Amino acid sequence: AQTVTQSQPEMSVQEAETVTLSCTYDTSENNYYLFWYKQPPSRQMILVIRQEAYKQQNATENRFSVNFQKAAKSFSLKISDSQLGDTAMYFCAFSGGGADGLTFGKGTHLIIQP
Amino acid sequence: AAGVIQSPRHLIKEKRETATLKCYPIPRHDTVYWYQQGPGQDPQFLISFYEKMQSDKGSIPDRFSAQQFSDYHSELNMSSLELGDSALYFCASSPGRGPETQYFGPGTRLLVL
């Protein structure tokens, strides 16, 4: 079974700053995907970014990028030029083979201060 | 772009009643997942279906059952509701079997009184 660990329950930064959210995971699988989902106060689950384990290149989506270290089983999310609308709970999630459900971390509550 | 549709969006039930939640996946997505998220918790996987067959099972109580129909929509049936079943229930869909990106619906907020 997989485990996903987010060690930062809450983080707070000023608007326009860069912030990095940490995530580590444990798995014996070789083919898997990793995700960051954002959950704002509306509680909608919004996909931020995904990383396929077989890809060495780190994924990037506009202001969001990841640092994927497969050997270390680490998958951190960097948000550049943070905006007030980035305030949300951020969940790191693991997807393995088949139609397996996602395994989520406990989440990091990110607060962007004006 | 079309998204995952869930109905109802809000539901209030009494203890020991039954509830049925519906999920309509994104067109051409053949895999559906159900999750339960309690207050202040991360989503917990309940069950998934691929091509109308149960694919994976998580922490779904025996009081709950689910199925996927020929049009790929799915229903989660919950019986003998308990106060602890109050939660946000998400449905997600993906194209094909994993690992794949799962796209979430807006959720159904269930309150059991």
Coordinates of N, CA and C in Angstrom, one line a residue:
Chain A
A1 N 0.8 -1.2 0.0 CA 0.0 0.0 0.0 C 0.9 1.3 0.0
Q2 N 0.3 2.3 -0.6 CA 1.1 3.5 -0.7 C 0.8 4.4 0.5
T3 N 1.7 5.3 0.8 CA 1.5 6.3 1.8 C 2.0 7.6 1.2
V4 N 1.3 8.7 1.6 CA 1.7 10.0 1.2 C 1.7 10.9 2.4
T5 N 2.8 11.6 2.6 CA 3.1 12.4 3.8 C 3.3 13.9 3.4
Q6 N 2.5 14.8 4.0 CA 2.7 16.2 3.9 C 3.0 16.7 5.3
S7 N 4.2 17.2 5.5 CA 4.6 17.5 6.8 C 4.3 19.0 7.3
Q8 N 3.7 19.7 6.4 CA 3.5 21.2 6.7 C 1.9 21.3 6.8
P9 N 1.4 21.3 8.0 CA -0.1 21.5 8.1 C -0.6 22.9 7.6
E10 N 0.3 23.9 7.8 CA -0.2 25.2 7.4 C 1.1 26.1 7.0
M11 N 0.9 26.9 6.0 CA 2.0 27.8 5.6 C 1.3 29.2 5.3
S12 N 2.1 30.2 5.5 CA 1.6 31.6 5.3 C 2.7 32.4 4.6
V13 N 2.4 33.0 3.5 CA 3.4 33.9 2.8 C 2.7 35.1 2.3
Q14 N 3.5 36.1 2.0 CA 3.0 37.4 1.4 C 2.8 37.2 0.0
E15 N 1.8 38.0 -0.5 CA 1.5 38.0 -1.9 C 2.7 38.3 -2.7
A16 N 2.9 37.6 -3.9 CA 4.0 37.8 -4.8 C 5.2 37.0 -4.4
E17 N 5.2 36.4 -3.2 CA 6.4 35.6 -2.8 C 6.3 34.2 -3.5
T18 N 7.4 33.5 -3.4 CA 7.4 32.1 -3.9 C 7.3 31.2 -2.7
V19 N 6.6 30.1 -2.8 CA 6.4 29.2 -1.7 C 6.5 27.8 -2.2
T20 N 7.1 26.9 -1.4 CA 7.2 25.5 -1.7 C 6.5 24.6 -0.7
L21 N 5.7 23.7 -1.2 CA 5.0 22.8 -0.4 C 5.6 21.4 -0.6
S22 N 5.8 20.7 0.6 CA 6.5 19.4 0.5 C 5.6 18.2 0.5
C23 N 6.1 17.2 -0.1 CA 5.3 15.9 -0.1 C 6.3 14.8 -0.3
T24 N 6.2 13.8 0.5 CA 7.0 12.5 0.3 C 6.0 11.4 0.2
Y25 N 6.4 10.3 -0.5 CA 5.5 9.2 -0.6 C 6.3 7.9 -0.5
D26 N 5.6 6.8 -0.4 CA 6.3 5.5 -0.3 C 5.4 4.5 -1.2
T27 N 6.1 3.8 -2.0 CA 5.4 2.9 -2.9 C 6.5 1.9 -3.4
S28 N 6.0 0.7 -3.8 CA 6.8 -0.3 -4.4 C 6.5 -0.4 -5.9
E29 N 5.6 0.4 -6.4 CA 5.2 0.4 -7.8 C 6.2 1.2 -8.6
N30 N 6.3 0.9 -9.9 CA 7.2 1.5 -10.8 C 6.5 2.5 -11.7
N31 N 5.2 2.2 -12.0 CA 4.4 3.0 -12.9 C 3.4 3.7 -12.1
Y32 N 3.5 5.0 -11.9 CA 2.5 5.8 -11.1 C 2.5 7.2 -11.5
Y33 N 1.5 7.9 -11.1 CA 1.4 9.3 -11.3 C 1.3 10.0 -9.9
L34 N 1.8 11.2 -9.9 CA 1.6 12.1 -8.7 C 0.9 13.3 -9.1
F35 N 0.1 13.8 -8.1 CA -0.7 15.0 -8.4 C -0.6 16.0 -7.2
W36 N -0.9 17.2 -7.6 CA -1.2 18.2 -6.6 C -2.6 18.7 -6.9
Y37 N -3.5 18.6 -5.9 CA -4.9 19.2 -6.1 C -5.0 20.3 -5.1
K38 N -5.8 21.3 -5.5 CA -6.1 22.5 -4.7 C -7.6 22.4 -4.3
Q39 N -7.8 22.7 -3.0 CA -9.2 22.7 -2.6 C -9.5 24.1 -1.9
P40 N -10.1 25.0 -2.6 CA -10.4 26.4 -2.0 C -11.5 26.2 -1.0
P41 N -11.9 27.3 -0.4 CA -13.1 27.3 0.6 C -14.3 26.7 0.0
S42 N -14.5 26.8 -1.3 CA -15.7 26.2 -1.9 C -15.7 24.7 -1.9
R43 N -14.5 24.1 -1.6 CA -14.3 22.7 -1.4 C -14.3 21.9 -2.7
Q44 N -14.3 22.6 -3.8 CA -14.1 21.9 -5.1 C -12.7 21.4 -5.2
M45 N -12.4 20.2 -5.7 CA -11.1 19.6 -5.9 C -10.6 20.0 -7.3
I46 N -9.6 20.8 -7.3 CA -9.1 21.3 -8.6 C -7.7 20.8 -8.9
L47 N -7.5 20.2 -10.0 CA -6.2 19.7 -10.4 C -5.2 20.8 -10.7
V48 N -4.1 20.8 -10.0 CA -3.1 21.8 -10.2 C -2.0 21.4 -11.2
I49 N -1.5 20.2 -11.0 CA -0.4 19.7 -11.8 C -0.2 18.2 -11.6
R50 N 0.3 17.5 -12.6 CA 0.5 16.1 -12.5 C 1.9 15.8 -13.0
Q51 N 2.5 14.7 -12.5 CA 3.8 14.2 -12.9 C 3.7 12.7 -13.1
E52 N 4.2 12.3 -14.3 CA 4.2 10.8 -14.5 C 5.6 10.3 -14.0
A53 N 5.6 9.2 -13.3 CA 6.9 8.8 -12.7 C 8.0 8.4 -13.7
Y54 N 7.5 8.0 -15.0 CA 8.5 7.6 -16.0 C 9.2 8.8 -16.6
K55 N 8.7 10.0 -16.4 CA 9.2 11.2 -17.0 C 10.3 11.9 -16.0
Q56 N 11.4 12.1 -16.6 CA 12.5 12.7 -15.8 C 12.3 14.2 -15.6
Q57 N 11.7 14.8 -16.7 CA 11.5 16.3 -16.6 C 10.4 16.7 -15.7
N58 N 10.7 17.7 -14.9 CA 9.7 18.2 -13.9 C 8.5 18.9 -14.6
A59 N 7.3 18.6 -14.2 CA 6.1 19.3 -14.8 C 6.0 20.7 -14.4
T60 N 5.5 21.5 -15.3 CA 5.3 23.0 -15.1 C 4.0 23.4 -15.7
E61 N 3.2 24.2 -14.9 CA 2.0 24.7 -15.4 C 1.9 26.2 -15.0
N62 N 2.3 27.1 -15.9 CA 2.3 28.5 -15.6 C 3.1 28.8 -14.3
R63 N 2.5 29.3 -13.2 CA 3.2 29.7 -12.0 C 3.5 28.5 -11.1
F64 N 3.0 27.3 -11.5 CA 3.2 26.1 -10.7 C 4.2 25.2 -11.3
S65 N 5.1 24.7 -10.5 CA 6.1 23.7 -11.0 C 6.4 22.7 -9.8
V66 N 6.9 21.5 -10.2 CA 7.2 20.5 -9.2 C 8.7 20.2 -9.3
N67 N 9.2 19.7 -8.1 CA 10.5 19.1 -8.0 C 10.3 17.7 -7.7
F68 N 10.4 16.8 -8.7 CA 10.2 15.4 -8.6 C 11.5 14.7 -8.4
Q69 N 11.7 14.1 -7.3 CA 12.9 13.3 -7.0 C 12.5 11.8 -6.8
K70 N 12.6 11.0 -7.9 CA 12.0 9.7 -7.8 C 12.8 8.8 -6.8
A71 N 14.1 8.9 -6.8 CA 14.9 8.0 -5.9 C 14.6 8.4 -4.4
A72 N 14.4 9.6 -4.2 CA 14.1 10.1 -2.8 C 12.6 10.0 -2.5
K73 N 11.8 9.7 -3.4 CA 10.3 9.7 -3.3 C 9.8 11.0 -2.7
S74 N 10.2 12.0 -3.4 CA 9.9 13.4 -3.0 C 9.2 14.1 -4.1
F75 N 8.2 14.9 -3.8 CA 7.4 15.6 -4.9 C 6.9 16.9 -4.4
S76 N 7.7 17.9 -4.5 CA 7.3 19.2 -3.9 C 6.7 20.1 -5.0
L77 N 5.8 21.0 -4.5 CA 5.2 22.0 -5.4 C 5.7 23.4 -5.1
K78 N 6.1 24.1 -6.2 CA 6.5 25.5 -6.0 C 5.5 26.4 -6.7
I79 N 5.1 27.4 -6.0 CA 4.2 28.4 -6.5 C 4.9 29.7 -6.6
S80 N 5.1 30.2 -7.8 CA 5.8 31.5 -8.0 C 4.8 32.6 -8.0
D81 N 5.3 33.8 -7.6 CA 4.4 35.0 -7.7 C 3.0 34.7 -7.1
S82 N 3.0 34.3 -5.9 CA 1.7 33.8 -5.3 C 0.7 34.9 -5.3
Q83 N -0.6 34.5 -5.5 CA -1.7 35.4 -5.5 C -2.7 35.1 -4.4
L84 N -3.5 36.1 -4.1 CA -4.5 35.9 -3.0 C -5.4 34.7 -3.4
G85 N -5.7 34.5 -4.6 CA -6.6 33.3 -5.0 C -5.9 32.0 -4.9
D86 N -4.6 32.0 -4.5 CA -3.9 30.7 -4.3 C -4.2 30.2 -2.9
T87 N -4.8 31.0 -2.0 CA -5.2 30.6 -0.7 C -6.1 29.4 -0.8
A88 N -5.7 28.3 -0.2 CA -6.5 27.0 -0.3 C -5.8 25.9 0.5
M89 N -6.5 24.8 0.6 CA -5.8 23.5 1.0 C -5.2 22.9 -0.2
Y90 N -4.0 22.4 -0.1 CA -3.3 21.7 -1.2 C -3.0 20.3 -0.7
F91 N -3.5 19.4 -1.6 CA -3.3 17.9 -1.3 C -2.4 17.3 -2.4
C92 N -1.4 16.6 -1.9 CA -0.6 15.8 -2.7 C -1.2 14.4 -2.8
A93 N -1.2 13.8 -4.0 CA -1.9 12.5 -4.2 C -1.1 11.6 -5.1
F94 N -1.3 10.3 -4.9 CA -0.6 9.2 -5.6 C -1.6 8.4 -6.3
S95 N -1.3 8.0 -7.6 CA -2.2 7.1 -8.3 C -1.3 6.0 -8.9
G96 N -1.7 4.7 -8.6 CA -0.9 3.6 -9.0 C -1.6 2.9 -10.2
G97 N -1.5 1.6 -10.3 CA -2.0 0.9 -11.5 C -3.5 0.6 -11.4
G98 N -4.1 0.2 -12.5 CA -5.5 -0.2 -12.5 C -6.3 1.1 -12.3
A99 N -7.5 0.8 -11.8 CA -8.4 2.0 -11.5 C -8.4 2.2 -10.0
D100 N -7.2 2.2 -9.4 CA -7.0 2.4 -8.0 C -7.4 3.8 -7.6
G101 N -8.0 3.9 -6.4 CA -8.3 5.2 -5.9 C -7.0 6.0 -5.6
L102 N -7.1 7.3 -5.6 CA -6.0 8.2 -5.2 C -5.7 8.0 -3.7
T103 N -4.5 8.0 -3.3 CA -4.1 8.1 -1.9 C -3.6 9.6 -1.7
F104 N -4.3 10.2 -0.8 CA -4.0 11.6 -0.5 C -3.1 11.8 0.8
G105 N -2.3 12.9 0.8 CA -1.7 13.3 2.0 C -2.7 14.1 2.9
K106 N -2.3 14.5 4.0 CA -3.3 15.2 5.0 C -3.5 16.6 4.5
G107 N -2.8 17.1 3.6 CA -3.0 18.5 3.1 C -2.1 19.5 3.8
T108 N -1.9 20.6 3.1 CA -1.2 21.8 3.6 C -2.2 23.0 3.4
H109 N -2.5 23.7 4.4 CA -3.3 24.9 4.3 C -2.4 26.1 4.0
L110 N -2.5 26.6 2.8 CA -1.7 27.7 2.3 C -2.5 29.0 2.4
I111 N -1.9 30.0 3.1 CA -2.6 31.3 3.2 C -1.7 32.3 2.6
I112 N -2.2 33.1 1.6 CA -1.5 34.1 1.0 C -2.0 35.4 1.6
Q113 N -1.1 36.2 2.2 CA -1.4 37.4 2.9 C -1.2 38.6 2.0
P114 N -2.2 39.6 2.0 CA -2.0 40.7 1.1 C -0.9 41.6 1.6
Chain B
A1 N -15.5 23.1 -21.4 CA -15.4 21.7 -21.4 C -16.4 21.1 -20.4
A2 N -16.9 19.9 -20.8 CA -17.9 19.3 -19.8 C -17.1 18.8 -18.6
G3 N -17.8 18.8 -17.5 CA -17.2 18.4 -16.2 C -18.0 17.2 -15.6
V4 N -17.6 16.7 -14.5 CA -18.3 15.7 -13.8 C -19.5 16.3 -13.1
I5 N -20.6 15.7 -13.3 CA -21.9 16.2 -12.7 C -22.3 15.3 -11.5
Q6 N -22.6 15.9 -10.4 CA -23.1 15.2 -9.3 C -24.4 15.7 -8.8
S7 N -25.3 14.8 -8.4 CA -26.6 15.2 -7.9 C -27.0 14.3 -6.8
P8 N -27.7 14.8 -5.7 CA -28.0 16.3 -5.5 C -26.7 16.9 -5.0
R9 N -26.7 18.2 -4.9 CA -25.5 18.9 -4.4 C -25.5 19.0 -2.9
H10 N -26.7 19.0 -2.3 CA -26.9 19.0 -0.9 C -28.0 18.0 -0.5
L11 N -27.8 17.3 0.6 CA -28.8 16.3 1.0 C -28.8 16.3 2.5
I12 N -30.0 16.3 3.1 CA -30.2 16.2 4.5 C -31.1 15.0 4.8
K13 N -30.6 14.1 5.7 CA -31.3 12.9 6.0 C -31.3 12.7 7.5
E14 N -32.2 11.8 8.0 CA -32.3 11.5 9.4 C -31.5 10.2 9.5
K15 N -31.1 9.9 10.8 CA -30.4 8.6 11.1 C -31.3 7.5 10.6
R16 N -30.6 6.4 10.2 CA -31.3 5.2 9.7 C -32.0 5.3 8.4
E17 N -32.0 6.5 7.8 CA -32.6 6.6 6.5 C -31.6 6.1 5.4
T18 N -32.1 6.1 4.1 CA -31.2 5.8 3.0 C -31.0 7.0 2.1
A19 N -29.9 7.0 1.4 CA -29.6 8.1 0.5 C -29.0 7.5 -0.8
T20 N -29.3 8.1 -1.9 CA -28.7 7.8 -3.2 C -28.0 9.0 -3.8
L21 N -26.7 8.8 -4.1 CA -26.0 9.9 -4.8 C -25.7 9.5 -6.2
K22 N -25.8 10.5 -7.1 CA -25.6 10.1 -8.5 C -24.4 10.9 -9.1
C23 N -23.8 10.3 -10.1 CA -22.6 10.8 -10.7 C -22.6 10.6 -12.2
Y24 N -22.4 11.6 -12.9 CA -22.3 11.6 -14.4 C -20.9 12.0 -14.8
P25 N -20.1 11.0 -15.3 CA -18.7 11.3 -15.6 C -18.6 12.2 -16.9
I26 N -17.4 12.7 -17.1 CA -17.1 13.4 -18.3 C -17.3 12.5 -19.5
P27 N -17.9 13.0 -20.6 CA -18.1 12.1 -21.8 C -16.8 11.4 -22.2
R28 N -17.0 10.1 -22.5 CA -15.9 9.2 -23.0 C -15.0 8.8 -21.8
H29 N -15.3 9.2 -20.6 CA -14.6 8.6 -19.5 C -15.3 7.4 -19.0
D30 N -14.6 6.2 -18.9 CA -15.2 5.0 -18.6 C -14.9 4.5 -17.1
T31 N -14.2 5.3 -16.4 CA -13.8 4.9 -15.0 C -14.4 6.0 -14.0
V32 N -15.0 5.5 -13.0 CA -15.6 6.4 -12.0 C -15.1 6.0 -10.6
Y33 N -14.9 7.0 -9.8 CA -14.4 6.8 -8.4 C -15.3 7.5 -7.5
W34 N -15.4 7.0 -6.3 CA -16.1 7.7 -5.2 C -15.2 7.9 -4.0
Y35 N -15.3 9.1 -3.4 CA -14.5 9.5 -2.3 C -15.4 10.1 -1.2
Q36 N -15.0 10.0 0.0 CA -15.7 10.6 1.2 C -14.7 11.5 1.9
Q37 N -15.1 12.8 2.1 CA -14.2 13.7 2.8 C -15.0 14.3 4.0
G38 N -14.6 13.9 5.2 CA -15.1 14.4 6.4 C -14.5 15.8 6.7
P39 N -15.1 16.5 7.6 CA -14.7 17.9 8.0 C -13.2 17.9 8.4
G40 N -12.4 18.7 7.8 CA -11.0 18.8 8.1 C -10.1 17.6 7.8
Q41 N -10.7 16.7 6.9 CA -10.0 15.5 6.6 C -9.6 15.5 5.1
D42 N -8.7 14.6 4.7 CA -8.4 14.4 3.3 C -9.4 13.4 2.7
P43 N -9.6 13.5 1.4 CA -10.6 12.5 0.8 C -10.1 11.1 1.0
Q44 N -11.1 10.2 1.3 CA -10.8 8.8 1.5 C -11.5 8.1 0.3
F45 N -10.8 7.2 -0.4 CA -11.3 6.5 -1.5 C -12.3 5.4 -1.0
L46 N -13.4 5.3 -1.7 CA -14.5 4.3 -1.3 C -14.5 3.2 -2.3
I47 N -14.6 3.5 -3.6 CA -14.8 2.4 -4.6 C -14.7 3.0 -6.0
S48 N -14.3 2.1 -6.9 CA -14.2 2.5 -8.3 C -14.7 1.5 -9.3
F49 N -15.1 2.0 -10.5 CA -15.7 1.1 -11.5 C -15.0 1.4 -12.8
Y50 N -14.7 0.4 -13.6 CA -14.2 0.5 -14.9 C -15.0 -0.3 -15.8
E51 N -15.5 0.3 -16.9 CA -16.4 -0.4 -17.8 C -17.5 -1.2 -17.1
K52 N -18.1 -0.5 -16.2 CA -19.3 -1.1 -15.5 C -19.0 -2.2 -14.5
M53 N -17.7 -2.5 -14.3 CA -17.4 -3.5 -13.4 C -16.6 -2.9 -12.2
Q54 N -16.9 -3.4 -11.0 CA -16.1 -2.9 -9.8 C -14.7 -3.1 -10.0
S55 N -13.8 -2.1 -9.8 CA -12.4 -2.3 -10.1 C -11.6 -2.3 -8.8
D56 N -11.8 -1.4 -7.9 CA -11.0 -1.3 -6.7 C -11.9 -0.9 -5.6
K57 N -11.6 -1.4 -4.4 CA -12.4 -1.1 -3.2 C -11.6 -0.5 -2.1
G58 N -12.0 0.6 -1.5 CA -11.3 1.2 -0.4 C -12.0 1.0 0.9
S59 N -12.2 2.1 1.6 CA -12.8 2.0 2.9 C -14.3 2.2 2.9
I60 N -15.0 1.5 2.0 CA -16.4 1.6 1.9 C -17.1 0.7 2.9
P61 N -18.0 1.3 3.8 CA -18.7 0.5 4.7 C -19.7 -0.5 4.1
D62 N -20.0 -1.6 4.7 CA -20.9 -2.6 4.2 C -22.2 -2.0 4.0
R63 N -22.6 -0.9 4.6 CA -23.9 -0.3 4.5 C -24.0 0.4 3.1
F64 N -22.9 0.6 2.5 CA -22.9 1.4 1.2 C -22.7 0.4 0.1
S65 N -23.4 0.7 -1.0 CA -23.1 -0.1 -2.3 C -23.1 0.9 -3.4
A66 N -22.6 0.5 -4.5 CA -22.5 1.3 -5.7 C -22.5 0.5 -6.9
Q67 N -22.9 1.1 -8.0 CA -22.8 0.5 -9.3 C -22.6 1.5 -10.4
Q68 N -22.1 1.0 -11.6 CA -22.0 1.8 -12.8 C -22.9 1.3 -13.8
F69 N -23.7 2.1 -14.5 CA -24.7 1.7 -15.4 C -24.1 1.7 -16.8
S70 N -25.0 1.3 -17.8 CA -24.6 1.1 -19.2 C -24.2 2.4 -19.8
D71 N -24.8 3.6 -19.3 CA -24.4 4.9 -19.8 C -23.2 5.5 -19.1
Y72 N -22.6 4.7 -18.2 CA -21.4 5.0 -17.4 C -21.7 5.9 -16.2
H73 N -22.9 6.3 -16.0 CA -23.2 7.0 -14.8 C -23.1 6.1 -13.6
S74 N -22.9 6.6 -12.4 CA -22.8 5.7 -11.3 C -23.6 6.3 -10.1
E75 N -24.1 5.3 -9.3 CA -24.9 5.7 -8.1 C -24.3 5.1 -6.9
L76 N -24.2 5.8 -5.8 CA -23.7 5.4 -4.5 C -24.9 5.3 -3.6
N77 N -25.3 4.1 -3.1 CA -26.4 3.9 -2.3 C -25.9 3.7 -0.8
M78 N -26.5 4.5 0.1 CA -26.1 4.5 1.4 C -27.3 4.2 2.3
S79 N -27.2 3.1 3.1 CA -28.4 2.7 3.9 C -28.0 2.8 5.4
S80 N -29.1 2.8 6.2 CA -28.9 2.9 7.7 C -27.9 4.0 8.1
L81 N -28.2 5.2 7.6 CA -27.3 6.3 7.7 C -27.0 6.6 9.2
E82 N -25.7 6.9 9.5 CA -25.3 7.3 10.8 C -24.8 8.7 10.8
L83 N -24.7 9.3 12.0 CA -24.3 10.7 12.1 C -22.9 10.9 11.5
G84 N -22.0 9.9 11.6 CA -20.7 9.9 11.1 C -20.6 9.8 9.6
D85 N -21.7 9.6 8.9 CA -21.7 9.6 7.5 C -21.8 11.0 6.9
S86 N -22.0 12.0 7.8 CA -22.1 13.4 7.3 C -20.7 13.8 6.8
A87 N -20.7 14.1 5.5 CA -19.4 14.4 4.8 C -19.7 15.0 3.4
L88 N -18.6 15.3 2.8 CA -18.7 15.7 1.4 C -18.3 14.5 0.5
Y89 N -19.2 14.1 -0.4 CA -18.9 12.9 -1.2 C -18.6 13.4 -2.6
F90 N -17.4 13.0 -3.1 CA -16.9 13.3 -4.4 C -17.0 12.1 -5.3
C91 N -17.4 12.4 -6.6 CA -17.2 11.5 -7.6 C -16.1 12.0 -8.5
A92 N -15.3 11.2 -9.1 CA -14.3 11.6 -10.0 C -14.3 10.6 -11.2
S93 N -13.9 11.1 -12.4 CA -13.8 10.2 -13.5 C -12.5 10.3 -14.2
S94 N -12.2 9.3 -15.0 CA -10.9 9.3 -15.8 C -11.1 8.5 -17.0
P95 N -10.3 8.8 -18.1 CA -10.4 8.0 -19.3 C -9.6 6.7 -19.2
G96 N -10.2 5.6 -19.1 CA -9.5 4.3 -19.0 C -9.0 4.0 -17.6
R97 N -8.3 2.9 -17.5 CA -7.8 2.5 -16.2 C -6.5 3.2 -15.9
G98 N -6.1 3.3 -14.6 CA -5.0 4.1 -14.2 C -3.6 3.5 -14.5
P99 N -2.5 4.2 -14.2 CA -2.7 5.5 -13.5 C -3.1 6.6 -14.5
E100 N -4.1 7.3 -14.1 CA -4.7 8.4 -15.0 C -5.1 9.6 -14.1
T101 N -5.2 10.7 -14.7 CA -5.7 11.9 -14.0 C -7.2 11.7 -13.7
Q102 N -7.5 12.0 -12.5 CA -8.9 11.9 -12.1 C -9.5 13.3 -12.0
Y103 N -10.6 13.5 -12.6 CA -11.3 14.9 -12.6 C -12.5 14.8 -11.6
F104 N -12.5 15.7 -10.7 CA -13.5 15.6 -9.6 C -14.7 16.4 -10.0
G105 N -15.9 15.9 -9.5 CA -17.1 16.7 -9.5 C -17.2 17.7 -8.4
P106 N -18.2 18.5 -8.3 CA -18.3 19.5 -7.2 C -18.7 18.9 -5.9
G107 N -19.1 17.6 -5.8 CA -19.3 17.0 -4.5 C -20.8 17.1 -4.1
T108 N -21.2 16.2 -3.3 CA -22.5 16.2 -2.6 C -22.3 16.3 -1.1
R109 N -22.9 17.4 -0.6 CA -22.8 17.6 0.9 C -23.9 16.8 1.6
L110 N -23.6 15.8 2.3 CA -24.6 15.0 3.0 C -24.6 15.4 4.5
L111 N -25.7 15.7 5.1 CA -25.8 16.0 6.5 C -26.8 15.0 7.1
V112 N -26.4 14.2 8.1 CA -27.2 13.2 8.7 C -27.6 13.8 10.1
L113 N -28.9 13.9 10.3 CA -29.3 14.5 11.6 C -29.9 13.4 12.6

